[in-house]
mmCIF file of C-alpha atoms in Angstrom:
data_model
loop_
_atom_site.group_PDB
_atom_site.id
_atom_site.type_symbol
_atom_site.label_atom_id
_atom_site.label_comp_id
_atom_site.label_asym_id
_atom_site.label_seq_id
_atom_site.Cartn_x
_atom_site.Cartn_y
_atom_site.Cartn_z
ATOM 1 C CA UNK A 273 -3.873 -13.453 -13.216
ATOM 2 C CA UNK A 274 -3.598 -17.243 -14.559
ATOM 3 C CA UNK A 275 -2.783 -16.138 -17.853
ATOM 4 C CA UNK A 276 -0.450 -13.620 -17.173
ATOM 5 C CA UNK A 277 1.705 -15.341 -14.526
ATOM 6 C CA UNK A 278 2.071 -18.274 -17.525
ATOM 7 C CA UNK A 279 3.746 -15.569 -19.884
ATOM 8 C CA UNK A 280 5.311 -13.947 -17.089
ATOM 9 C CA UNK A 281 7.104 -16.899 -15.522
ATOM 10 C CA UNK A 282 9.571 -17.271 -13.373
ATOM 11 C CA UNK A 283 11.819 -18.451 -16.026
ATOM 12 C CA UNK A 284 10.712 -15.419 -18.583
ATOM 13 C CA UNK A 285 12.078 -13.119 -15.660
ATOM 14 C CA UNK A 286 15.482 -15.643 -14.978
ATOM 15 C CA UNK A 287 15.757 -14.706 -18.572
ATOM 16 C CA UNK A 288 15.351 -10.670 -18.440
ATOM 17 C CA UNK A 289 17.420 -10.596 -15.473
ATOM 18 C CA UNK A 290 20.288 -12.673 -17.354
ATOM 19 C CA UNK A 291 19.738 -10.477 -20.443
ATOM 20 C CA UNK A 292 19.938 -7.328 -18.523
ATOM 21 C CA UNK A 293 22.773 -8.410 -16.810
ATOM 22 C CA UNK A 294 24.669 -9.349 -19.888
ATOM 23 C CA UNK A 295 23.805 -6.164 -21.784
ATOM 24 C CA UNK A 296 24.270 -3.598 -18.745
ATOM 25 C CA UNK A 297 20.452 -2.690 -18.752
ATOM 26 C CA UNK A 298 19.709 -0.688 -15.696
ATOM 27 C CA UNK A 299 23.628 -1.110 -14.816
ATOM 28 C CA UNK A 300 23.006 0.937 -11.632
ATOM 29 C CA UNK A 301 19.181 -0.352 -10.720
ATOM 30 C CA UNK A 302 19.628 -3.774 -11.456
ATOM 31 C CA UNK A 303 19.941 -5.037 -8.063
ATOM 32 C CA UNK A 304 16.845 -3.186 -7.317
ATOM 33 C CA UNK A 305 14.878 -4.540 -9.904
ATOM 34 C CA UNK A 306 16.127 -8.405 -9.071
ATOM 35 C CA UNK A 307 15.367 -8.038 -6.063
ATOM 36 C CA UNK A 308 11.522 -6.534 -6.859
ATOM 37 C CA UNK A 309 11.194 -9.374 -9.218
ATOM 38 C CA UNK A 310 12.110 -12.201 -6.841
ATOM 39 C CA UNK A 311 10.355 -10.290 -4.004
ATOM 40 C CA UNK A 312 7.215 -10.530 -6.486
ATOM 41 C CA UNK A 313 7.587 -14.320 -7.377
ATOM 42 C CA UNK A 314 8.193 -15.090 -3.589
ATOM 43 C CA UNK A 315 4.804 -13.287 -3.391
ATOM 44 C CA UNK A 316 5.836 -10.464 -1.496
ATOM 45 C CA UNK A 317 3.981 -7.733 -3.352
ATOM 46 C CA UNK A 318 4.550 -5.185 -0.947
ATOM 47 C CA UNK A 319 8.550 -5.292 -1.584
ATOM 48 C CA UNK A 320 8.202 -5.778 -5.160
ATOM 49 C CA UNK A 321 5.795 -2.144 -5.124
ATOM 50 C CA UNK A 322 8.024 -0.108 -2.656
ATOM 51 C CA UNK A 323 11.077 -1.518 -4.332
ATOM 52 C CA UNK A 324 10.122 -1.064 -8.077
ATOM 53 C CA UNK A 325 8.248 1.956 -8.784
ATOM 54 C CA UNK A 326 10.904 4.775 -7.807
ATOM 55 C CA UNK A 327 12.969 3.218 -9.771
ATOM 56 C CA UNK A 328 10.745 4.421 -12.971
ATOM 57 C CA UNK A 329 11.818 7.764 -12.923
ATOM 58 C CA UNK A 330 15.746 6.737 -12.529
ATOM 59 C CA UNK A 331 15.191 4.376 -15.358
ATOM 60 C CA UNK A 332 13.951 7.154 -17.542
ATOM 61 C CA UNK A 333 16.547 9.719 -16.663
ATOM 62 C CA UNK A 334 19.433 7.049 -17.073
ATOM 63 C CA UNK A 335 18.347 6.520 -20.738
ATOM 64 C CA UNK A 336 18.099 10.577 -21.138
ATOM 65 C CA UNK A 337 21.802 10.810 -19.836
ATOM 66 C CA UNK A 338 23.046 7.990 -22.506
ATOM 67 C CA UNK A 339 21.183 9.606 -25.461
ATOM 68 C CA UNK A 340 23.510 12.916 -24.455
ATOM 69 C CA UNK A 341 20.665 14.541 -22.663
ATOM 70 C CA UNK A 342 20.338 16.320 -19.744
ATOM 71 C CA UNK A 343 17.245 15.112 -17.728
ATOM 72 C CA UNK A 344 14.820 18.023 -17.085
ATOM 73 C CA UNK A 345 13.761 18.522 -13.299
ATOM 74 C CA UNK A 346 10.267 17.217 -13.370
ATOM 75 C CA UNK A 347 9.386 13.383 -13.619
ATOM 76 C CA UNK A 348 6.290 14.092 -16.321
ATOM 77 C CA UNK A 349 9.542 16.354 -18.172
ATOM 78 C CA UNK A 350 11.219 13.320 -18.342
ATOM 79 C CA UNK A 351 8.774 11.214 -19.483
ATOM 80 C CA UNK A 352 7.907 13.831 -22.157
ATOM 81 C CA UNK A 353 11.673 14.026 -23.274
ATOM 82 C CA UNK A 354 11.845 10.356 -24.112
ATOM 83 C CA UNK A 355 8.882 10.414 -25.897
ATOM 84 C CA UNK A 356 10.024 13.261 -27.796
ATOM 85 C CA UNK A 357 13.338 10.907 -28.396
ATOM 86 C CA UNK A 358 12.064 7.885 -29.181
ATOM 87 C CA UNK A 359 9.130 9.249 -31.604
ATOM 88 C CA UNK A 360 12.312 11.273 -33.380
ATOM 89 C CA UNK A 361 13.578 8.498 -34.806
ATOM 90 C CA UNK A 362 13.417 7.504 -38.635
ATOM 91 C CA UNK A 363 12.586 4.254 -37.542
ATOM 92 C CA UNK A 364 10.339 2.965 -34.852
ATOM 93 C CA UNK A 365 9.894 -0.622 -33.790
ATOM 94 C CA UNK A 366 6.670 -0.390 -32.140
ATOM 95 C CA UNK A 367 3.062 1.320 -33.626
ATOM 96 C CA UNK A 368 2.336 4.755 -32.613
ATOM 97 C CA UNK A 369 -1.148 3.511 -30.544
ATOM 98 C CA UNK A 370 1.556 1.421 -28.839
ATOM 99 C CA UNK A 371 4.174 3.847 -27.835
ATOM 100 C CA UNK A 372 1.297 6.452 -27.125
ATOM 101 C CA UNK A 373 -0.112 4.030 -24.632
ATOM 102 C CA UNK A 374 2.845 3.271 -22.879
ATOM 103 C CA UNK A 375 3.855 7.025 -22.472
ATOM 104 C CA UNK A 376 0.357 8.236 -21.949
ATOM 105 C CA UNK A 377 -0.031 6.075 -18.900
ATOM 106 C CA UNK A 378 3.820 6.996 -17.393
ATOM 107 C CA UNK A 379 2.325 10.529 -18.118
ATOM 108 C CA UNK A 380 -0.890 10.892 -16.802
ATOM 109 C CA UNK A 381 -2.053 7.057 -15.809
ATOM 110 C CA UNK A 382 -2.967 6.267 -12.585
ATOM 111 C CA UNK A 383 1.461 6.002 -12.264
ATOM 112 C CA UNK A 384 1.058 9.714 -12.008
ATOM 113 C CA UNK A 385 -2.428 10.661 -10.786
ATOM 114 C CA UNK A 386 -2.211 13.100 -7.927
ATOM 115 C CA UNK A 387 -2.745 10.867 -4.984
ATOM 116 C CA UNK A 388 -6.057 12.034 -3.805
ATOM 117 C CA UNK A 389 -8.093 11.132 -6.937
ATOM 118 C CA UNK A 390 -7.068 7.633 -5.893
ATOM 119 C CA UNK A 391 -9.974 6.621 -4.161
ATOM 120 C CA UNK A 392 -9.119 2.952 -3.562
ATOM 121 C CA UNK A 393 -5.514 2.036 -3.454
ATOM 122 C CA UNK A 394 -6.056 -2.013 -3.399
ATOM 123 C CA UNK A 395 -7.106 -1.622 -7.062
ATOM 124 C CA UNK A 396 -4.861 1.295 -8.130
ATOM 125 C CA UNK A 397 -1.742 3.436 -6.616
ATOM 126 C CA UNK A 398 0.247 5.549 -7.720
ATOM 127 C CA UNK A 399 4.103 6.168 -7.596
ATOM 128 C CA UNK A 400 3.891 9.346 -5.381
ATOM 129 C CA UNK A 401 1.727 7.429 -2.831
ATOM 130 C CA UNK A 402 3.626 4.706 -3.238
ATOM 131 C CA UNK A 403 7.108 6.312 -2.260
ATOM 132 C CA UNK A 404 6.085 8.704 0.159
ATOM 133 C CA UNK A 405 3.849 5.615 2.241
ATOM 134 C CA UNK A 406 0.048 7.673 1.766
ATOM 135 C CA UNK A 407 -1.162 4.284 0.574
ATOM 136 C CA UNK A 408 -1.809 0.773 2.729
ATOM 137 C CA UNK A 409 -3.949 -2.309 1.446
ATOM 138 C CA UNK A 410 -2.257 -1.951 -2.051
ATOM 139 C CA UNK A 411 -0.401 -5.487 -1.497
ATOM 140 C CA UNK A 412 -1.961 -6.844 -4.223
ATOM 141 C CA UNK A 413 -0.193 -9.816 -7.257
ATOM 142 C CA UNK A 414 -2.363 -7.684 -9.395
ATOM 143 C CA UNK A 415 -0.744 -4.178 -8.631
ATOM 144 C CA UNK A 416 2.842 -5.566 -8.594
ATOM 145 C CA UNK A 417 2.470 -7.616 -11.817
ATOM 146 C CA UNK A 418 1.133 -4.438 -13.705
ATOM 147 C CA UNK A 419 4.225 -2.769 -12.559
ATOM 148 C CA UNK A 420 6.498 -5.343 -13.659
ATOM 149 C CA UNK A 421 4.753 -5.582 -17.164
ATOM 150 C CA UNK A 422 5.188 -1.913 -16.921
ATOM 151 C CA UNK A 423 8.889 -2.370 -16.229
ATOM 152 C CA UNK A 424 9.049 -4.872 -19.236
ATOM 153 C CA UNK A 425 7.621 -2.721 -21.680
ATOM 154 C CA UNK A 426 9.596 0.335 -20.824
ATOM 155 C CA UNK A 427 12.709 -1.944 -21.249
ATOM 156 C CA UNK A 428 11.741 -3.038 -24.658
ATOM 157 C CA UNK A 429 11.101 0.014 -26.152
ATOM 158 C CA UNK A 430 14.472 1.678 -24.637
ATOM 159 C CA UNK A 431 16.358 -1.903 -26.214
ATOM 160 C CA UNK A 432 14.996 -0.976 -29.237
ATOM 161 C CA UNK A 433 15.677 2.178 -29.357
ATOM 162 C CA UNK A 434 19.355 1.590 -28.139
ATOM 163 C CA UNK A 435 19.401 -0.891 -31.234
ATOM 164 C CA UNK A 436 18.068 1.897 -33.529
ATOM 165 C CA UNK A 437 20.494 4.444 -32.301
ATOM 166 C CA UNK A 438 23.549 2.165 -31.699
ATOM 167 C CA UNK A 439 23.633 3.803 -28.049
ATOM 168 C CA UNK A 440 26.978 3.107 -26.014
ATOM 169 C CA UNK A 441 25.932 -0.654 -24.615
#
């Protein structure tokens, strides 16, 4: 955690938030994302996770709309549609392995696993279990950072796709 915290320092997150504000990234969600980041930095991991985790579905749906697509009904279908859009570009700024890893986690990793398959919420959680209050005892720095890193990674993928397509800023 020490190495990760050095990379994802307070300054790092301040710069990210400033960039997202300047570029209207996460336009209607930035207040929640900023609140989650601040909660993490204040070691309020419960708040960070509860505020951040539900935003992933909205982020994906918002970007699908920005790309001119009506989001499908289910979360998994939205992530699959986003994957399809990103991978359909003539140029992709990430290796296929990296993109597959990101989308595989969002589609089929512990983020989406059936809540009943997660036996230890202190080491792994999913979005459903968090949103519906199934889990307790998950308030750890590691899990909080895991989802902040996922947010940063997803934002980087979306940023590059926006730049490649000249999507509306």
